Amino acid sequence: MKKTKALSAWALAAATLSLSAPAAAQFAKAEDAIKYRQSALFVMGQHFGRLGAMANGRIPFDAKAAQENADVVAQMAQLPWAGFGAGTDKGAPTKAKPEIWAEQAQFKEHADKLQAESVKLAAAAKTGSLDNLKAAFGATAGTCKACHDSYRAK
């Protein structure tokens, strides 16, 4: 069952990744872009939460599961940013603050930092060490928090 879920997650990530390069051109409506970014962030959050549960001792550490989840996080961290294009500040309900569009350079810095930290997280998970996972998880979580503090409504 675990293997099936992991394969399903990988299939979703691979399909989404293959579509992400021209993602901005794919959105017929702002609502489509908003749904896209919300979906990518949701999937990333689900896998990140599983890593957090291991890093914080809420569930037993499983090196294989940690590696699989961290790989998904690293892939998904590349995706949501195409969904924050011009005109996507309105449309569907969203927690995105207007500052995203007013401070695009700073927002991009946050996105870039998350992508970089998620790659480090995946590398740490590949070591099979809970201590390495904990350190990388903390750094990655910090990038999430910094962006949410600045650009996500409560």
PDB file of C-alpha atoms in Angstrom:
ATOM      1  CA  MET A   1       0.000   0.000   0.000  1.00  0.00           C
ATOM      2  CA  LYS A   2       2.811   2.418   0.922  1.00  0.00           C
ATOM      3  CA  LYS A   3       4.588   1.643  -2.322  1.00  0.00           C
ATOM      4  CA  THR A   4       1.404   2.289  -4.314  1.00  0.00           C
ATOM      5  CA  LYS A   5       0.932   5.668  -2.617  1.00  0.00           C
ATOM      6  CA  ALA A   6       4.548   6.588  -3.245  1.00  0.00           C
ATOM      7  CA  LEU A   7       4.273   5.585  -6.891  1.00  0.00           C
ATOM      8  CA  SER A   8       1.045   7.561  -7.221  1.00  0.00           C
ATOM      9  CA  ALA A   9       2.724  10.605  -5.709  1.00  0.00           C
ATOM     10  CA  TRP A  10       5.639  10.218  -8.093  1.00  0.00           C
ATOM     11  CA  ALA A  11       3.290   9.862 -11.043  1.00  0.00           C
ATOM     12  CA  LEU A  12       1.469  13.026 -10.009  1.00  0.00           C
ATOM     13  CA  ALA A  13       4.736  14.890  -9.503  1.00  0.00           C
ATOM     14  CA  ALA A  14       6.122  13.700 -12.841  1.00  0.00           C
ATOM     15  CA  ALA A  15       2.955  14.626 -14.701  1.00  0.00           C
ATOM     16  CA  THR A  16       2.805  18.017 -13.043  1.00  0.00           C
ATOM     17  CA  LEU A  17       6.501  18.648 -13.636  1.00  0.00           C
ATOM     18  CA  SER A  18       6.192  17.802 -17.318  1.00  0.00           C
ATOM     19  CA  LEU A  19       3.474  20.415 -17.629  1.00  0.00           C
ATOM     20  CA  SER A  20       5.102  23.105 -15.506  1.00  0.00           C
ATOM     21  CA  ALA A  21       7.541  24.596 -17.999  1.00  0.00           C
ATOM     22  CA  PRO A  22       4.844  26.156 -20.163  1.00  0.00           C
ATOM     23  CA  ALA A  23       2.442  26.481 -17.218  1.00  0.00           C
ATOM     24  CA  ALA A  24       1.942  30.231 -17.465  1.00  0.00           C
ATOM     25  CA  ALA A  25       0.726  29.843 -21.034  1.00  0.00           C
ATOM     26  CA  GLN A  26      -1.691  27.084 -20.017  1.00  0.00           C
ATOM     27  CA  PHE A  27      -3.913  29.193 -17.808  1.00  0.00           C
ATOM     28  CA  ALA A  28      -7.022  30.316 -19.642  1.00  0.00           C
ATOM     29  CA  LYS A  29      -8.301  32.110 -16.562  1.00  0.00           C
ATOM     30  CA  ALA A  30      -6.838  33.495 -13.362  1.00  0.00           C
ATOM     31  CA  GLU A  31      -8.845  30.884 -11.456  1.00  0.00           C
ATOM     32  CA  ASP A  32      -6.940  28.137 -13.289  1.00  0.00           C
ATOM     33  CA  ALA A  33      -3.585  29.579 -12.205  1.00  0.00           C
ATOM     34  CA  ILE A  34      -4.811  29.952  -8.628  1.00  0.00           C
ATOM     35  CA  LYS A  35      -6.023  26.344  -8.515  1.00  0.00           C
ATOM     36  CA  TYR A  36      -2.728  25.193 -10.017  1.00  0.00           C
ATOM     37  CA  ARG A  37      -0.576  26.945  -7.420  1.00  0.00           C
ATOM     38  CA  GLN A  38      -2.856  25.930  -4.557  1.00  0.00           C
ATOM     39  CA  SER A  39      -2.749  22.305  -5.700  1.00  0.00           C
ATOM     40  CA  ALA A  40       1.033  22.287  -6.038  1.00  0.00           C
ATOM     41  CA  LEU A  41       1.453  23.875  -2.603  1.00  0.00           C
ATOM     42  CA  PHE A  42      -1.036  21.419  -1.084  1.00  0.00           C
ATOM     43  CA  VAL A  43       0.782  18.359  -2.442  1.00  0.00           C
ATOM     44  CA  MET A  44       4.135  19.775  -1.358  1.00  0.00           C
ATOM     45  CA  GLY A  45       2.718  20.478   2.100  1.00  0.00           C
ATOM     46  CA  GLN A  46       1.401  16.943   2.458  1.00  0.00           C
ATOM     47  CA  HIS A  47       4.805  15.422   1.777  1.00  0.00           C
ATOM     48  CA  PHE A  48       6.605  18.048   3.838  1.00  0.00           C
ATOM     49  CA  GLY A  49       4.267  17.294   6.749  1.00  0.00           C
ATOM     50  CA  ARG A  50       5.262  13.638   6.649  1.00  0.00           C
ATOM     51  CA  LEU A  51       8.909  14.656   6.913  1.00  0.00           C
ATOM     52  CA  GLY A  52       8.080  16.986   9.782  1.00  0.00           C
ATOM     53  CA  ALA A  53       6.332  14.190  11.630  1.00  0.00           C
ATOM     54  CA  MET A  54       9.518  12.111  11.379  1.00  0.00           C
ATOM     55  CA  ALA A  55      11.830  15.005  12.216  1.00  0.00           C
ATOM     56  CA  ASN A  56       9.744  15.895  15.271  1.00  0.00           C
ATOM     57  CA  GLY A  57       9.359  12.307  16.500  1.00  0.00           C
ATOM     58  CA  ARG A  58       5.595  12.109  15.988  1.00  0.00           C
ATOM     59  CA  ILE A  59       6.062   9.057  13.774  1.00  0.00           C
ATOM     60  CA  PRO A  60       9.001   6.643  13.532  1.00  0.00           C
ATOM     61  CA  PHE A  61      11.823   7.608  11.192  1.00  0.00           C
ATOM     62  CA  ASP A  62      11.723   5.605   7.971  1.00  0.00           C
ATOM     63  CA  ALA A  63      14.718   6.437   5.785  1.00  0.00           C
ATOM     64  CA  LYS A  64      13.100   5.175   2.571  1.00  0.00           C
ATOM     65  CA  ALA A  65       9.861   7.076   3.165  1.00  0.00           C
ATOM     66  CA  ALA A  66      11.830  10.184   4.119  1.00  0.00           C
ATOM     67  CA  GLN A  67      13.795  10.037   0.883  1.00  0.00           C
ATOM     68  CA  GLU A  68      10.653   9.509  -1.207  1.00  0.00           C
ATOM     69  CA  ASN A  69       8.813  12.377   0.469  1.00  0.00           C
ATOM     70  CA  ALA A  70      11.800  14.720   0.287  1.00  0.00           C
ATOM     71  CA  ASP A  71      12.202  14.001  -3.426  1.00  0.00           C
ATOM     72  CA  VAL A  72       8.551  14.903  -3.998  1.00  0.00           C
ATOM     73  CA  VAL A  73       8.984  18.122  -1.990  1.00  0.00           C
ATOM     74  CA  ALA A  74      12.027  19.080  -4.084  1.00  0.00           C
ATOM     75  CA  GLN A  75      10.122  18.487  -7.320  1.00  0.00           C
ATOM     76  CA  MET A  76       6.959  20.221  -6.164  1.00  0.00           C
ATOM     77  CA  ALA A  77       8.912  23.249  -4.897  1.00  0.00           C
ATOM     78  CA  GLN A  78       9.585  24.123  -8.529  1.00  0.00           C
ATOM     79  CA  LEU A  79       5.948  24.275  -9.573  1.00  0.00           C
ATOM     80  CA  PRO A  80       3.652  26.765  -7.861  1.00  0.00           C
ATOM     81  CA  TRP A  81       5.424  29.946  -8.950  1.00  0.00           C
ATOM     82  CA  ALA A  82       3.997  29.912 -12.488  1.00  0.00           C
ATOM     83  CA  GLY A  83       0.580  30.261 -10.889  1.00  0.00           C
ATOM     84  CA  PHE A  84       1.417  33.680  -9.426  1.00  0.00           C
ATOM     85  CA  GLY A  85       1.402  35.569 -12.725  1.00  0.00           C
ATOM     86  CA  ALA A  86      -0.167  38.895 -13.528  1.00  0.00           C
ATOM     87  CA  GLY A  87      -3.882  38.992 -12.878  1.00  0.00           C
ATOM     88  CA  THR A  88      -3.854  36.048 -10.481  1.00  0.00           C
ATOM     89  CA  ASP A  89      -4.239  38.280  -7.464  1.00  0.00           C
ATOM     90  CA  LYS A  90      -7.992  38.163  -8.026  1.00  0.00           C
ATOM     91  CA  GLY A  91     -10.354  35.454  -9.152  1.00  0.00           C
ATOM     92  CA  ALA A  92     -10.757  32.446  -6.902  1.00  0.00           C
ATOM     93  CA  PRO A  93     -10.527  32.611  -3.116  1.00  0.00           C
ATOM     94  CA  THR A  94      -6.873  32.807  -2.129  1.00  0.00           C
ATOM     95  CA  LYS A  95      -4.692  33.468   0.895  1.00  0.00           C
ATOM     96  CA  ALA A  96      -2.079  35.208  -1.247  1.00  0.00           C
ATOM     97  CA  LYS A  97      -1.418  38.744  -0.047  1.00  0.00           C
ATOM     98  CA  PRO A  98      -1.275  41.650  -2.512  1.00  0.00           C
ATOM     99  CA  GLU A  99       2.366  42.146  -1.523  1.00  0.00           C
ATOM    100  CA  ILE A 100       3.276  39.213  -3.789  1.00  0.00           C
ATOM    101  CA  TRP A 101       2.534  41.311  -6.860  1.00  0.00           C
ATOM    102  CA  ALA A 102       3.873  44.563  -5.368  1.00  0.00           C
ATOM    103  CA  GLU A 103       7.147  42.939  -4.230  1.00  0.00           C
ATOM    104  CA  GLN A 104       7.792  40.442  -7.007  1.00  0.00           C
ATOM    105  CA  ALA A 105      11.587  40.455  -6.671  1.00  0.00           C
ATOM    106  CA  GLN A 106      11.433  39.689  -2.946  1.00  0.00           C
ATOM    107  CA  PHE A 107       8.756  37.037  -3.503  1.00  0.00           C
ATOM    108  CA  LYS A 108      10.958  35.389  -6.137  1.00  0.00           C
ATOM    109  CA  GLU A 109      13.834  35.362  -3.635  1.00  0.00           C
ATOM    110  CA  HIS A 110      11.627  33.426  -1.230  1.00  0.00           C
ATOM    111  CA  ALA A 111      10.648  30.975  -3.977  1.00  0.00           C
ATOM    112  CA  ASP A 112      14.290  30.505  -5.001  1.00  0.00           C
ATOM    113  CA  LYS A 113      15.347  29.928  -1.404  1.00  0.00           C
ATOM    114  CA  LEU A 114      12.631  27.305  -0.909  1.00  0.00           C
ATOM    115  CA  GLN A 115      13.739  25.507  -4.044  1.00  0.00           C
ATOM    116  CA  ALA A 116      17.375  25.524  -2.911  1.00  0.00           C
ATOM    117  CA  GLU A 117      16.545  24.343   0.616  1.00  0.00           C
ATOM    118  CA  SER A 118      14.268  21.596  -0.692  1.00  0.00           C
ATOM    119  CA  VAL A 119      17.134  20.239  -2.817  1.00  0.00           C
ATOM    120  CA  LYS A 120      19.290  20.200   0.335  1.00  0.00           C
ATOM    121  CA  LEU A 121      16.445  18.456   2.164  1.00  0.00           C
ATOM    122  CA  ALA A 122      16.311  15.740  -0.488  1.00  0.00           C
ATOM    123  CA  ALA A 123      20.087  15.312  -0.285  1.00  0.00           C
ATOM    124  CA  ALA A 124      19.934  15.061   3.507  1.00  0.00           C
ATOM    125  CA  ALA A 125      17.168  12.459   3.298  1.00  0.00           C
ATOM    126  CA  LYS A 126      19.281  10.382   0.914  1.00  0.00           C
ATOM    127  CA  THR A 127      21.912   9.984   3.665  1.00  0.00           C
ATOM    128  CA  GLY A 128      19.474   7.913   5.716  1.00  0.00           C
ATOM    129  CA  SER A 129      20.366   9.932   8.818  1.00  0.00           C
ATOM    130  CA  LEU A 130      17.594  11.292  11.036  1.00  0.00           C
ATOM    131  CA  ASP A 131      19.962  13.991  12.337  1.00  0.00           C
ATOM    132  CA  ASN A 132      20.699  15.177   8.796  1.00  0.00           C
ATOM    133  CA  LEU A 133      16.985  15.157   8.009  1.00  0.00           C
ATOM    134  CA  LYS A 134      16.195  17.187  11.122  1.00  0.00           C
ATOM    135  CA  ALA A 135      18.770  19.854  10.267  1.00  0.00           C
ATOM    136  CA  ALA A 136      17.646  20.189   6.667  1.00  0.00           C
ATOM    137  CA  PHE A 137      13.972  20.066   7.622  1.00  0.00           C
ATOM    138  CA  GLY A 138      14.450  22.971  10.038  1.00  0.00           C
ATOM    139  CA  ALA A 139      16.144  25.107   7.388  1.00  0.00           C
ATOM    140  CA  THR A 140      13.487  24.296   4.805  1.00  0.00           C
ATOM    141  CA  ALA A 141      10.660  24.942   7.248  1.00  0.00           C
ATOM    142  CA  GLY A 142      12.229  28.312   7.989  1.00  0.00           C
ATOM    143  CA  THR A 143      11.961  29.291   4.329  1.00  0.00           C
ATOM    144  CA  CYS A 144       8.299  28.277   4.301  1.00  0.00           C
ATOM    145  CA  LYS A 145       7.609  30.301   7.432  1.00  0.00           C
ATOM    146  CA  ALA A 146       9.417  33.399   6.164  1.00  0.00           C
ATOM    147  CA  CYS A 147       7.384  33.414   2.962  1.00  0.00           C
ATOM    148  CA  HIS A 148       4.100  32.699   4.753  1.00  0.00           C
ATOM    149  CA  ASP A 149       4.793  35.463   7.274  1.00  0.00           C
ATOM    150  CA  SER A 150       5.273  37.974   4.471  1.00  0.00           C
ATOM    151  CA  TYR A 151       2.961  36.787   1.721  1.00  0.00           C
ATOM    152  CA  ARG A 152       0.191  34.558   3.070  1.00  0.00           C
ATOM    153  CA  ALA A 153      -2.936  35.800   4.813  1.00  0.00           C
ATOM    154  CA  LYS A 154      -3.864  33.935   7.950  1.00  0.00           C
TER     155      LYS A 154
END
